[in-house]
Amino acid sequence: MVFGQVVVGPPGSGKTTYCNGMSQFLSLIGRKVAVINLDPANDSLPYECAVNIEDLVKLSDVMVEHSLGPNGGLVYCMDYLEKNIDWLEAKLEPLLKDHYLLFDFPGQVELFFLHSSAKNVILKLIKKLNLRLTAVHLIDAHLCSDPGKYISALILSLSTMLHLELPHINVLSKIDLIESYGKLDVQDLSYLQHHLDQDPRSAKYRKLTKELCDIIENFSLVSFSTLDIQDKESVGNLVKLIDKSNGYIFVGMEASAVEFSKIAVGPVNWDYYRVAAVQEKYMKDDENIDDNE
């Protein structure tokens, strides 16, 4: 079995920075990590890339050759990757024996709740290469400072979860900056609805807002973890959640179903003692680059 993460999220949510920091963190706790860049628009990579989609197709070339804009070009690139999935499988084969995989996907959100090409690529890799992947959906924490934006983020997260059909963790990234954006209690959607009703600009959407909040609460699926990518404790806690969701914590263990159940529902410290050796600031300042794809 090969384990890894599918990193998705809107532009500016910090996907590339996340992949850079997560690869460094996992390496420091003893895992061999390979980062696979599947964003043909990401031409400035702060991490060492094991596989790069630009070796197959480039967004700039697609836009010129087919007279497409950035969004249409990205859809074309994902379709092209799906049709040439053998290329990606061949590139991944040498990494399967002992690497943990991080897939850095584009920031065009339509690819993950509307179009099928990116989903098909992921499902084909899972089936053919026996991968165990968790979708890590990043959302910029500043959205918590605005009720309308937060509800939009909830709907986007729910749509992505249902579309990808993978073990899924939603993450509020850049949580260290949240205080500079202002504070907002986002646990109670009825509070958010009331807050929106006070805004004359959104009053005419009162019924729509109520229906959206009801959908989110009825599904009871959307929750968020938080992340400061430069804080070892924050990253370590997120790694524990991801390892639970894709089954990494069970690797090499021989125990009864009861013991497995205890691990699945309880706190896990397995394999994380090495975290203590990780420095508080393990990413260089000049590598803290925001994801602008």
PDB file of C-alpha atoms in Angstrom:
ATOM      1  CA  MET A   1       0.000   0.000   0.000  1.00  0.00           C
ATOM      2  CA  VAL A   2       1.101   3.539  -0.786  1.00  0.00           C
ATOM      3  CA  PHE A   3      -0.199   6.452   1.275  1.00  0.00           C
ATOM      4  CA  GLY A   4      -0.514  10.112   0.474  1.00  0.00           C
ATOM      5  CA  GLN A   5      -2.513  13.322   0.275  1.00  0.00           C
ATOM      6  CA  VAL A   6      -4.467  15.079  -2.466  1.00  0.00           C
ATOM      7  CA  VAL A   7      -4.020  18.784  -1.734  1.00  0.00           C
ATOM      8  CA  VAL A   8      -6.795  20.980  -3.139  1.00  0.00           C
ATOM      9  CA  GLY A   9      -8.311  24.370  -2.415  1.00  0.00           C
ATOM     10  CA  PRO A  10      -9.072  27.799  -3.904  1.00  0.00           C
ATOM     11  CA  PRO A  11      -6.303  30.064  -5.263  1.00  0.00           C
ATOM     12  CA  GLY A  12      -4.340  31.715  -2.476  1.00  0.00           C
ATOM     13  CA  SER A  13      -5.277  29.130   0.154  1.00  0.00           C
ATOM     14  CA  GLY A  14      -1.628  28.064   0.483  1.00  0.00           C
ATOM     15  CA  LYS A  15      -1.456  24.694  -1.288  1.00  0.00           C
ATOM     16  CA  THR A  16       2.113  25.062  -2.567  1.00  0.00           C
ATOM     17  CA  THR A  17       3.318  26.398   0.779  1.00  0.00           C
ATOM     18  CA  TYR A  18       1.485  23.512   2.459  1.00  0.00           C
ATOM     19  CA  CYS A  19       3.175  20.909   0.244  1.00  0.00           C
ATOM     20  CA  ASN A  20       6.545  22.507   0.912  1.00  0.00           C
ATOM     21  CA  GLY A  21       6.088  22.614   4.684  1.00  0.00           C
ATOM     22  CA  MET A  22       4.399  19.207   4.941  1.00  0.00           C
ATOM     23  CA  SER A  23       7.153  17.519   2.910  1.00  0.00           C
ATOM     24  CA  GLN A  24       9.796  19.025   5.208  1.00  0.00           C
ATOM     25  CA  PHE A  25       7.898  18.012   8.344  1.00  0.00           C
ATOM     26  CA  LEU A  26       7.321  14.427   7.212  1.00  0.00           C
ATOM     27  CA  SER A  27      10.958  14.095   6.183  1.00  0.00           C
ATOM     28  CA  LEU A  28      12.056  15.248   9.624  1.00  0.00           C
ATOM     29  CA  ILE A  29       9.940  12.558  11.324  1.00  0.00           C
ATOM     30  CA  GLY A  30      11.456   9.854   9.141  1.00  0.00           C
ATOM     31  CA  ARG A  31       9.258   9.457   6.057  1.00  0.00           C
ATOM     32  CA  LYS A  32      10.461   9.526   2.463  1.00  0.00           C
ATOM     33  CA  VAL A  33       8.265  12.051   0.703  1.00  0.00           C
ATOM     34  CA  ALA A  34       7.667  12.697  -2.982  1.00  0.00           C
ATOM     35  CA  VAL A  35       5.762  15.806  -4.099  1.00  0.00           C
ATOM     36  CA  ILE A  36       3.885  15.516  -7.398  1.00  0.00           C
ATOM     37  CA  ASN A  37       3.007  18.837  -9.016  1.00  0.00           C
ATOM     38  CA  LEU A  38      -0.168  18.482 -11.074  1.00  0.00           C
ATOM     39  CA  ASP A  39      -0.730  22.224 -11.462  1.00  0.00           C
ATOM     40  CA  PRO A  40       0.363  23.251 -14.971  1.00  0.00           C
ATOM     41  CA  ALA A  41       0.097  26.927 -13.958  1.00  0.00           C
ATOM     42  CA  ASN A  42       2.516  26.613 -11.039  1.00  0.00           C
ATOM     43  CA  ASP A  43       5.858  27.580 -12.558  1.00  0.00           C
ATOM     44  CA  SER A  44       7.518  28.622  -9.274  1.00  0.00           C
ATOM     45  CA  LEU A  45       7.959  25.614  -7.009  1.00  0.00           C
ATOM     46  CA  PRO A  46       9.641  26.072  -3.597  1.00  0.00           C
ATOM     47  CA  TYR A  47       9.908  22.299  -3.110  1.00  0.00           C
ATOM     48  CA  GLU A  48      11.857  19.602  -4.911  1.00  0.00           C
ATOM     49  CA  CYS A  49       9.429  18.104  -7.395  1.00  0.00           C
ATOM     50  CA  ALA A  50       9.496  14.339  -8.028  1.00  0.00           C
ATOM     51  CA  VAL A  51       6.956  14.502 -10.875  1.00  0.00           C
ATOM     52  CA  ASN A  52       5.936  17.657 -12.729  1.00  0.00           C
ATOM     53  CA  ILE A  53       2.935  17.855 -15.059  1.00  0.00           C
ATOM     54  CA  GLU A  54       4.764  20.514 -17.079  1.00  0.00           C
ATOM     55  CA  ASP A  55       6.862  17.706 -18.514  1.00  0.00           C
ATOM     56  CA  LEU A  56       3.624  16.515 -20.139  1.00  0.00           C
ATOM     57  CA  VAL A  57       1.618  19.673 -20.778  1.00  0.00           C
ATOM     58  CA  LYS A  58       2.079  23.388 -20.063  1.00  0.00           C
ATOM     59  CA  LEU A  59      -0.780  25.805 -19.466  1.00  0.00           C
ATOM     60  CA  SER A  60       0.937  28.622 -21.366  1.00  0.00           C
ATOM     61  CA  ASP A  61       1.326  26.418 -24.454  1.00  0.00           C
ATOM     62  CA  VAL A  62      -2.297  25.276 -24.248  1.00  0.00           C
ATOM     63  CA  MET A  63      -3.587  28.845 -23.976  1.00  0.00           C
ATOM     64  CA  VAL A  64      -1.626  29.935 -27.055  1.00  0.00           C
ATOM     65  CA  GLU A  65      -2.286  26.858 -29.165  1.00  0.00           C
ATOM     66  CA  HIS A  66      -6.028  26.621 -28.462  1.00  0.00           C
ATOM     67  CA  SER A  67      -6.832  30.305 -27.770  1.00  0.00           C
ATOM     68  CA  LEU A  68      -8.085  29.520 -24.272  1.00  0.00           C
ATOM     69  CA  GLY A  69      -8.128  31.568 -21.098  1.00  0.00           C
ATOM     70  CA  PRO A  70      -6.567  30.330 -17.821  1.00  0.00           C
ATOM     71  CA  ASN A  71      -9.708  28.516 -16.636  1.00  0.00           C
ATOM     72  CA  GLY A  72     -10.413  26.804 -19.940  1.00  0.00           C
ATOM     73  CA  GLY A  73      -6.731  25.980 -20.256  1.00  0.00           C
ATOM     74  CA  LEU A  74      -6.664  24.253 -16.878  1.00  0.00           C
ATOM     75  CA  VAL A  75      -9.714  22.169 -17.762  1.00  0.00           C
ATOM     76  CA  TYR A  76      -7.983  21.164 -21.012  1.00  0.00           C
ATOM     77  CA  CYS A  77      -4.799  20.224 -19.115  1.00  0.00           C
ATOM     78  CA  MET A  78      -6.714  18.003 -16.685  1.00  0.00           C
ATOM     79  CA  ASP A  79      -8.554  16.324 -19.567  1.00  0.00           C
ATOM     80  CA  TYR A  80      -5.221  15.795 -21.307  1.00  0.00           C
ATOM     81  CA  LEU A  81      -3.713  14.300 -18.147  1.00  0.00           C
ATOM     82  CA  GLU A  82      -6.660  11.929 -17.803  1.00  0.00           C
ATOM     83  CA  LYS A  83      -6.206  10.723 -21.380  1.00  0.00           C
ATOM     84  CA  ASN A  84      -2.468  10.278 -20.766  1.00  0.00           C
ATOM     85  CA  ILE A  85      -2.756   8.709 -17.328  1.00  0.00           C
ATOM     86  CA  ASP A  86      -0.225   6.059 -18.373  1.00  0.00           C
ATOM     87  CA  TRP A  87       2.442   8.777 -18.361  1.00  0.00           C
ATOM     88  CA  LEU A  88       1.700   9.657 -14.736  1.00  0.00           C
ATOM     89  CA  GLU A  89       1.511   6.015 -13.673  1.00  0.00           C
ATOM     90  CA  ALA A  90       4.931   5.354 -15.215  1.00  0.00           C
ATOM     91  CA  LYS A  91       6.400   8.360 -13.384  1.00  0.00           C
ATOM     92  CA  LEU A  92       4.932   7.199 -10.055  1.00  0.00           C
ATOM     93  CA  GLU A  93       6.000   3.536 -10.344  1.00  0.00           C
ATOM     94  CA  PRO A  94       9.570   4.081  -9.005  1.00  0.00           C
ATOM     95  CA  LEU A  95       8.163   5.957  -5.983  1.00  0.00           C
ATOM     96  CA  LEU A  96       5.677   3.338  -4.862  1.00  0.00           C
ATOM     97  CA  LYS A  97       8.031   1.148  -2.882  1.00  0.00           C
ATOM     98  CA  ASP A  98       8.914   3.502  -0.044  1.00  0.00           C
ATOM     99  CA  HIS A  99       7.556   7.014  -0.611  1.00  0.00           C
ATOM    100  CA  TYR A 100       4.699   8.993   0.904  1.00  0.00           C
ATOM    101  CA  LEU A 101       3.009  10.999  -1.877  1.00  0.00           C
ATOM    102  CA  LEU A 102       1.804  14.609  -1.875  1.00  0.00           C
ATOM    103  CA  PHE A 103      -0.266  15.629  -4.927  1.00  0.00           C
ATOM    104  CA  ASP A 104      -0.317  19.394  -5.489  1.00  0.00           C
ATOM    105  CA  PHE A 105      -3.390  20.164  -7.623  1.00  0.00           C
ATOM    106  CA  PRO A 106      -4.496  23.409  -9.354  1.00  0.00           C
ATOM    107  CA  GLY A 107      -6.483  26.057  -7.513  1.00  0.00           C
ATOM    108  CA  GLN A 108      -9.424  26.131  -9.940  1.00  0.00           C
ATOM    109  CA  VAL A 109     -12.228  24.962  -7.656  1.00  0.00           C
ATOM    110  CA  GLU A 110     -14.515  23.904 -10.529  1.00  0.00           C
ATOM    111  CA  LEU A 111     -12.157  20.997 -11.172  1.00  0.00           C
ATOM    112  CA  PHE A 112     -13.102  19.445  -7.832  1.00  0.00           C
ATOM    113  CA  PHE A 113     -16.850  19.925  -7.516  1.00  0.00           C
ATOM    114  CA  LEU A 114     -18.016  20.201 -11.126  1.00  0.00           C
ATOM    115  CA  HIS A 115     -15.718  18.674 -13.755  1.00  0.00           C
ATOM    116  CA  SER A 116     -14.855  14.972 -13.659  1.00  0.00           C
ATOM    117  CA  SER A 117     -11.329  14.866 -15.118  1.00  0.00           C
ATOM    118  CA  ALA A 118      -9.367  15.527 -11.900  1.00  0.00           C
ATOM    119  CA  LYS A 119     -11.566  13.075  -9.982  1.00  0.00           C
ATOM    120  CA  ASN A 120     -11.076  10.438 -12.678  1.00  0.00           C
ATOM    121  CA  VAL A 121      -7.307  10.894 -12.544  1.00  0.00           C
ATOM    122  CA  ILE A 122      -7.326  10.337  -8.779  1.00  0.00           C
ATOM    123  CA  LEU A 123      -9.637   7.308  -8.923  1.00  0.00           C
ATOM    124  CA  LYS A 124      -7.600   5.677 -11.712  1.00  0.00           C
ATOM    125  CA  LEU A 125      -4.395   6.096  -9.692  1.00  0.00           C
ATOM    126  CA  ILE A 126      -6.051   4.646  -6.588  1.00  0.00           C
ATOM    127  CA  LYS A 127      -7.325   1.610  -8.481  1.00  0.00           C
ATOM    128  CA  LYS A 128      -4.242   0.942 -10.607  1.00  0.00           C
ATOM    129  CA  LEU A 129      -1.508   1.709  -8.077  1.00  0.00           C
ATOM    130  CA  ASN A 130      -3.341   0.701  -4.877  1.00  0.00           C
ATOM    131  CA  LEU A 131      -3.022   4.141  -3.283  1.00  0.00           C
ATOM    132  CA  ARG A 132      -4.539   5.193   0.044  1.00  0.00           C
ATOM    133  CA  LEU A 133      -5.201   8.915  -0.315  1.00  0.00           C
ATOM    134  CA  THR A 134      -6.809  11.609   1.826  1.00  0.00           C
ATOM    135  CA  ALA A 135      -8.105  14.837   0.310  1.00  0.00           C
ATOM    136  CA  VAL A 136      -6.801  17.855   2.224  1.00  0.00           C
ATOM    137  CA  HIS A 137      -8.989  20.825   1.317  1.00  0.00           C
ATOM    138  CA  LEU A 138      -7.405  24.144   2.292  1.00  0.00           C
ATOM    139  CA  ILE A 139      -9.479  27.264   2.961  1.00  0.00           C
ATOM    140  CA  ASP A 140      -7.891  30.602   3.865  1.00  0.00           C
ATOM    141  CA  ALA A 141      -8.785  31.379   7.492  1.00  0.00           C
ATOM    142  CA  HIS A 142      -9.601  35.003   6.665  1.00  0.00           C
ATOM    143  CA  LEU A 143     -12.966  33.759   5.338  1.00  0.00           C
ATOM    144  CA  CYS A 144     -14.008  33.240   8.965  1.00  0.00           C
ATOM    145  CA  SER A 145     -14.096  37.001   9.407  1.00  0.00           C
ATOM    146  CA  ASP A 146     -17.020  37.411   6.995  1.00  0.00           C
ATOM    147  CA  PRO A 147     -20.289  35.445   7.395  1.00  0.00           C
ATOM    148  CA  GLY A 148     -21.117  35.378   3.675  1.00  0.00           C
ATOM    149  CA  LYS A 149     -17.654  34.184   2.685  1.00  0.00           C
ATOM    150  CA  TYR A 150     -17.664  31.566   5.433  1.00  0.00           C
ATOM    151  CA  ILE A 151     -20.979  30.079   4.306  1.00  0.00           C
ATOM    152  CA  SER A 152     -19.629  30.020   0.740  1.00  0.00           C
ATOM    153  CA  ALA A 153     -16.553  28.173   2.016  1.00  0.00           C
ATOM    154  CA  LEU A 154     -18.788  25.646   3.782  1.00  0.00           C
ATOM    155  CA  ILE A 155     -20.771  24.995   0.602  1.00  0.00           C
ATOM    156  CA  LEU A 156     -17.566  24.665  -1.437  1.00  0.00           C
ATOM    157  CA  SER A 157     -16.105  22.240   1.109  1.00  0.00           C
ATOM    158  CA  LEU A 158     -19.260  20.123   1.171  1.00  0.00           C
ATOM    159  CA  SER A 159     -19.499  20.035  -2.642  1.00  0.00           C
ATOM    160  CA  THR A 160     -15.841  19.013  -2.930  1.00  0.00           C
ATOM    161  CA  MET A 161     -16.251  16.275  -0.321  1.00  0.00           C
ATOM    162  CA  LEU A 162     -19.238  14.773  -2.087  1.00  0.00           C
ATOM    163  CA  HIS A 163     -17.659  15.024  -5.536  1.00  0.00           C
ATOM    164  CA  LEU A 164     -14.212  13.558  -4.789  1.00  0.00           C
ATOM    165  CA  GLU A 165     -15.522  10.657  -2.674  1.00  0.00           C
ATOM    166  CA  LEU A 166     -12.277  10.375  -0.693  1.00  0.00           C
ATOM    167  CA  PRO A 167     -11.431  10.461   2.993  1.00  0.00           C
ATOM    168  CA  HIS A 168     -11.562  14.213   3.457  1.00  0.00           C
ATOM    169  CA  ILE A 169     -10.194  16.806   5.871  1.00  0.00           C
ATOM    170  CA  ASN A 170     -11.073  20.494   5.608  1.00  0.00           C
ATOM    171  CA  VAL A 171      -8.363  22.816   6.881  1.00  0.00           C
ATOM    172  CA  LEU A 172      -8.407  26.506   7.747  1.00  0.00           C
ATOM    173  CA  SER A 173      -4.929  27.549   6.657  1.00  0.00           C
ATOM    174  CA  LYS A 174      -2.960  30.634   7.754  1.00  0.00           C
ATOM    175  CA  ILE A 175      -4.660  30.432  11.147  1.00  0.00           C
ATOM    176  CA  ASP A 176      -1.770  32.417  12.654  1.00  0.00           C
ATOM    177  CA  LEU A 177      -3.095  35.486  10.775  1.00  0.00           C
ATOM    178  CA  ILE A 178      -6.728  35.165  11.862  1.00  0.00           C
ATOM    179  CA  GLU A 179      -6.529  37.769  14.624  1.00  0.00           C
ATOM    180  CA  SER A 180      -5.492  40.414  12.115  1.00  0.00           C
ATOM    181  CA  TYR A 181      -8.736  39.769  10.192  1.00  0.00           C
ATOM    182  CA  GLY A 182     -11.045  40.122  13.194  1.00  0.00           C
ATOM    183  CA  LYS A 183     -12.947  37.590  15.273  1.00  0.00           C
ATOM    184  CA  LEU A 184     -16.162  35.763  14.445  1.00  0.00           C
ATOM    185  CA  ASP A 185     -17.914  32.807  16.078  1.00  0.00           C
ATOM    186  CA  VAL A 186     -18.527  30.412  13.196  1.00  0.00           C
ATOM    187  CA  GLN A 187     -19.772  27.388  15.136  1.00  0.00           C
ATOM    188  CA  ASP A 188     -23.455  28.348  15.132  1.00  0.00           C
ATOM    189  CA  LEU A 189     -24.897  28.829  11.643  1.00  0.00           C
ATOM    190  CA  SER A 190     -28.079  30.352  13.022  1.00  0.00           C
ATOM    191  CA  TYR A 191     -25.884  33.106  14.459  1.00  0.00           C
ATOM    192  CA  LEU A 192     -24.315  33.641  11.054  1.00  0.00           C
ATOM    193  CA  GLN A 193     -27.732  33.760   9.427  1.00  0.00           C
ATOM    194  CA  HIS A 194     -28.894  36.365  11.930  1.00  0.00           C
ATOM    195  CA  HIS A 195     -25.719  38.368  11.350  1.00  0.00           C
ATOM    196  CA  LEU A 196     -26.299  38.311   7.585  1.00  0.00           C
ATOM    197  CA  ASP A 197     -29.918  39.380   8.006  1.00  0.00           C
ATOM    198  CA  GLN A 198     -28.692  42.626   9.595  1.00  0.00           C
ATOM    199  CA  ASP A 199     -26.809  43.528   6.423  1.00  0.00           C
ATOM    200  CA  PRO A 200     -29.162  45.357   4.016  1.00  0.00           C
ATOM    201  CA  ARG A 201     -27.087  44.133   1.055  1.00  0.00           C
ATOM    202  CA  SER A 202     -27.844  40.485   1.864  1.00  0.00           C
ATOM    203  CA  ALA A 203     -31.385  40.880   3.226  1.00  0.00           C
ATOM    204  CA  LYS A 204     -32.986  39.895  -0.081  1.00  0.00           C
ATOM    205  CA  TYR A 205     -31.067  36.607   0.025  1.00  0.00           C
ATOM    206  CA  ARG A 206     -32.452  35.716   3.476  1.00  0.00           C
ATOM    207  CA  LYS A 207     -34.381  32.660   2.265  1.00  0.00           C
ATOM    208  CA  LEU A 208     -31.458  31.366   0.184  1.00  0.00           C
ATOM    209  CA  THR A 209     -29.089  31.794   3.143  1.00  0.00           C
ATOM    210  CA  LYS A 210     -31.453  29.870   5.418  1.00  0.00           C
ATOM    211  CA  GLU A 211     -31.731  26.999   2.927  1.00  0.00           C
ATOM    212  CA  LEU A 212     -27.936  26.825   2.513  1.00  0.00           C
ATOM    213  CA  CYS A 213     -27.409  26.751   6.285  1.00  0.00           C
ATOM    214  CA  ASP A 214     -30.040  24.002   6.602  1.00  0.00           C
ATOM    215  CA  ILE A 215     -28.270  21.888   3.964  1.00  0.00           C
ATOM    216  CA  ILE A 216     -24.938  22.190   5.756  1.00  0.00           C
ATOM    217  CA  GLU A 217     -26.421  21.360   9.169  1.00  0.00           C
ATOM    218  CA  ASN A 218     -28.529  18.474   7.827  1.00  0.00           C
ATOM    219  CA  PHE A 219     -25.497  16.781   6.275  1.00  0.00           C
ATOM    220  CA  SER A 220     -23.469  17.309   9.489  1.00  0.00           C
ATOM    221  CA  LEU A 221     -20.300  16.567   7.539  1.00  0.00           C
ATOM    222  CA  VAL A 222     -18.446  19.855   7.325  1.00  0.00           C
ATOM    223  CA  SER A 223     -15.952  20.663  10.030  1.00  0.00           C
ATOM    224  CA  PHE A 224     -12.559  22.336   9.958  1.00  0.00           C
ATOM    225  CA  SER A 225      -9.147  21.654  11.395  1.00  0.00           C
ATOM    226  CA  THR A 226      -6.745  24.567  11.743  1.00  0.00           C
ATOM    227  CA  LEU A 227      -3.208  24.942  10.485  1.00  0.00           C
ATOM    228  CA  ASP A 228      -0.204  27.173  10.984  1.00  0.00           C
ATOM    229  CA  ILE A 229       2.252  25.563   8.584  1.00  0.00           C
ATOM    230  CA  GLN A 230       5.270  26.912  10.492  1.00  0.00           C
ATOM    231  CA  ASP A 231       4.154  25.536  13.875  1.00  0.00           C
ATOM    232  CA  LYS A 232       5.304  21.948  14.466  1.00  0.00           C
ATOM    233  CA  GLU A 233       2.444  21.215  16.885  1.00  0.00           C
ATOM    234  CA  SER A 234      -0.180  22.438  14.440  1.00  0.00           C
ATOM    235  CA  VAL A 235       1.288  20.396  11.588  1.00  0.00           C
ATOM    236  CA  GLY A 236       1.753  17.351  13.826  1.00  0.00           C
ATOM    237  CA  ASN A 237      -1.893  17.393  14.918  1.00  0.00           C
ATOM    238  CA  LEU A 238      -3.031  17.609  11.305  1.00  0.00           C
ATOM    239  CA  VAL A 239      -0.752  14.721  10.311  1.00  0.00           C
ATOM    240  CA  LYS A 240      -2.390  12.579  12.992  1.00  0.00           C
ATOM    241  CA  LEU A 241      -5.838  13.286  11.539  1.00  0.00           C
ATOM    242  CA  ILE A 242      -4.676  12.521   8.006  1.00  0.00           C
ATOM    243  CA  ASP A 243      -2.991   9.294   9.093  1.00  0.00           C
ATOM    244  CA  LYS A 244      -6.199   8.173  10.759  1.00  0.00           C
ATOM    245  CA  SER A 245      -8.291   8.961   7.712  1.00  0.00           C
ATOM    246  CA  ASN A 246      -6.183   7.053   5.163  1.00  0.00           C
ATOM    247  CA  GLY A 247      -5.165   4.216   7.494  1.00  0.00           C
ATOM    248  CA  TYR A 248      -1.453   4.976   7.737  1.00  0.00           C
ATOM    249  CA  ILE A 249      -1.552   4.483  11.512  1.00  0.00           C
ATOM    250  CA  PHE A 250      -2.379   0.785  11.031  1.00  0.00           C
ATOM    251  CA  VAL A 251       0.655  -0.007   8.858  1.00  0.00           C
ATOM    252  CA  GLY A 252       2.710  -2.888  10.202  1.00  0.00           C
ATOM    253  CA  MET A 253       0.435  -3.468  13.176  1.00  0.00           C
ATOM    254  CA  GLU A 254      -0.822  -6.873  14.243  1.00  0.00           C
ATOM    255  CA  ALA A 255      -3.737  -6.649  16.598  1.00  0.00           C
ATOM    256  CA  SER A 256      -7.360  -7.565  17.076  1.00  0.00           C
ATOM    257  CA  ALA A 257     -10.293  -5.613  15.697  1.00  0.00           C
ATOM    258  CA  VAL A 258     -10.870  -4.246  19.201  1.00  0.00           C
ATOM    259  CA  GLU A 259      -7.374  -2.763  19.330  1.00  0.00           C
ATOM    260  CA  PHE A 260      -7.794  -1.254  15.873  1.00  0.00           C
ATOM    261  CA  SER A 261     -11.056   0.311  17.019  1.00  0.00           C
ATOM    262  CA  LYS A 262      -9.368   1.866  20.053  1.00  0.00           C
ATOM    263  CA  ILE A 263      -6.774   3.484  17.816  1.00  0.00           C
ATOM    264  CA  ALA A 264      -9.382   4.690  15.338  1.00  0.00           C
ATOM    265  CA  VAL A 265     -11.436   6.565  17.935  1.00  0.00           C
ATOM    266  CA  GLY A 266      -8.773   7.588  20.452  1.00  0.00           C
ATOM    267  CA  PRO A 267      -5.727   9.848  20.472  1.00  0.00           C
ATOM    268  CA  VAL A 268      -2.716   8.347  18.713  1.00  0.00           C
ATOM    269  CA  ASN A 269       0.933   8.910  19.558  1.00  0.00           C
ATOM    270  CA  TRP A 270       2.285   6.111  17.385  1.00  0.00           C
ATOM    271  CA  ASP A 271       5.273   7.204  15.274  1.00  0.00           C
ATOM    272  CA  TYR A 272       5.011  10.811  16.478  1.00  0.00           C
ATOM    273  CA  TYR A 273       7.672  10.833  19.168  1.00  0.00           C
ATOM    274  CA  ARG A 274      10.045  12.137  16.514  1.00  0.00           C
ATOM    275  CA  VAL A 275       8.031  15.343  16.319  1.00  0.00           C
ATOM    276  CA  ALA A 276       9.760  16.567  19.452  1.00  0.00           C
ATOM    277  CA  ALA A 277      12.988  16.819  17.460  1.00  0.00           C
ATOM    278  CA  VAL A 278      11.437  19.158  14.898  1.00  0.00           C
ATOM    279  CA  GLN A 279      12.322  22.811  15.382  1.00  0.00           C
ATOM    280  CA  GLU A 280       9.540  25.332  15.936  1.00  0.00           C
ATOM    281  CA  LYS A 281      10.450  27.102  12.698  1.00  0.00           C
ATOM    282  CA  TYR A 282      11.368  24.353  10.272  1.00  0.00           C
ATOM    283  CA  MET A 283      10.611  26.328   7.114  1.00  0.00           C
ATOM    284  CA  LYS A 284      12.946  29.048   5.958  1.00  0.00           C
ATOM    285  CA  ASP A 285      11.376  32.481   5.772  1.00  0.00           C
ATOM    286  CA  ASP A 286      12.182  32.862   2.102  1.00  0.00           C
ATOM    287  CA  GLU A 287      10.310  29.629   1.383  1.00  0.00           C
ATOM    288  CA  ASN A 288       7.036  30.817   2.881  1.00  0.00           C
ATOM    289  CA  ILE A 289       5.480  31.524  -0.499  1.00  0.00           C
ATOM    290  CA  ASP A 290       1.739  31.934  -0.864  1.00  0.00           C
ATOM    291  CA  ASP A 291      -0.104  29.795  -3.396  1.00  0.00           C
ATOM    292  CA  ASN A 292      -1.053  32.140  -6.207  1.00  0.00           C
ATOM    293  CA  GLU A 293      -2.051  29.711  -8.926  1.00  0.00           C
TER     294      GLU A 293
END
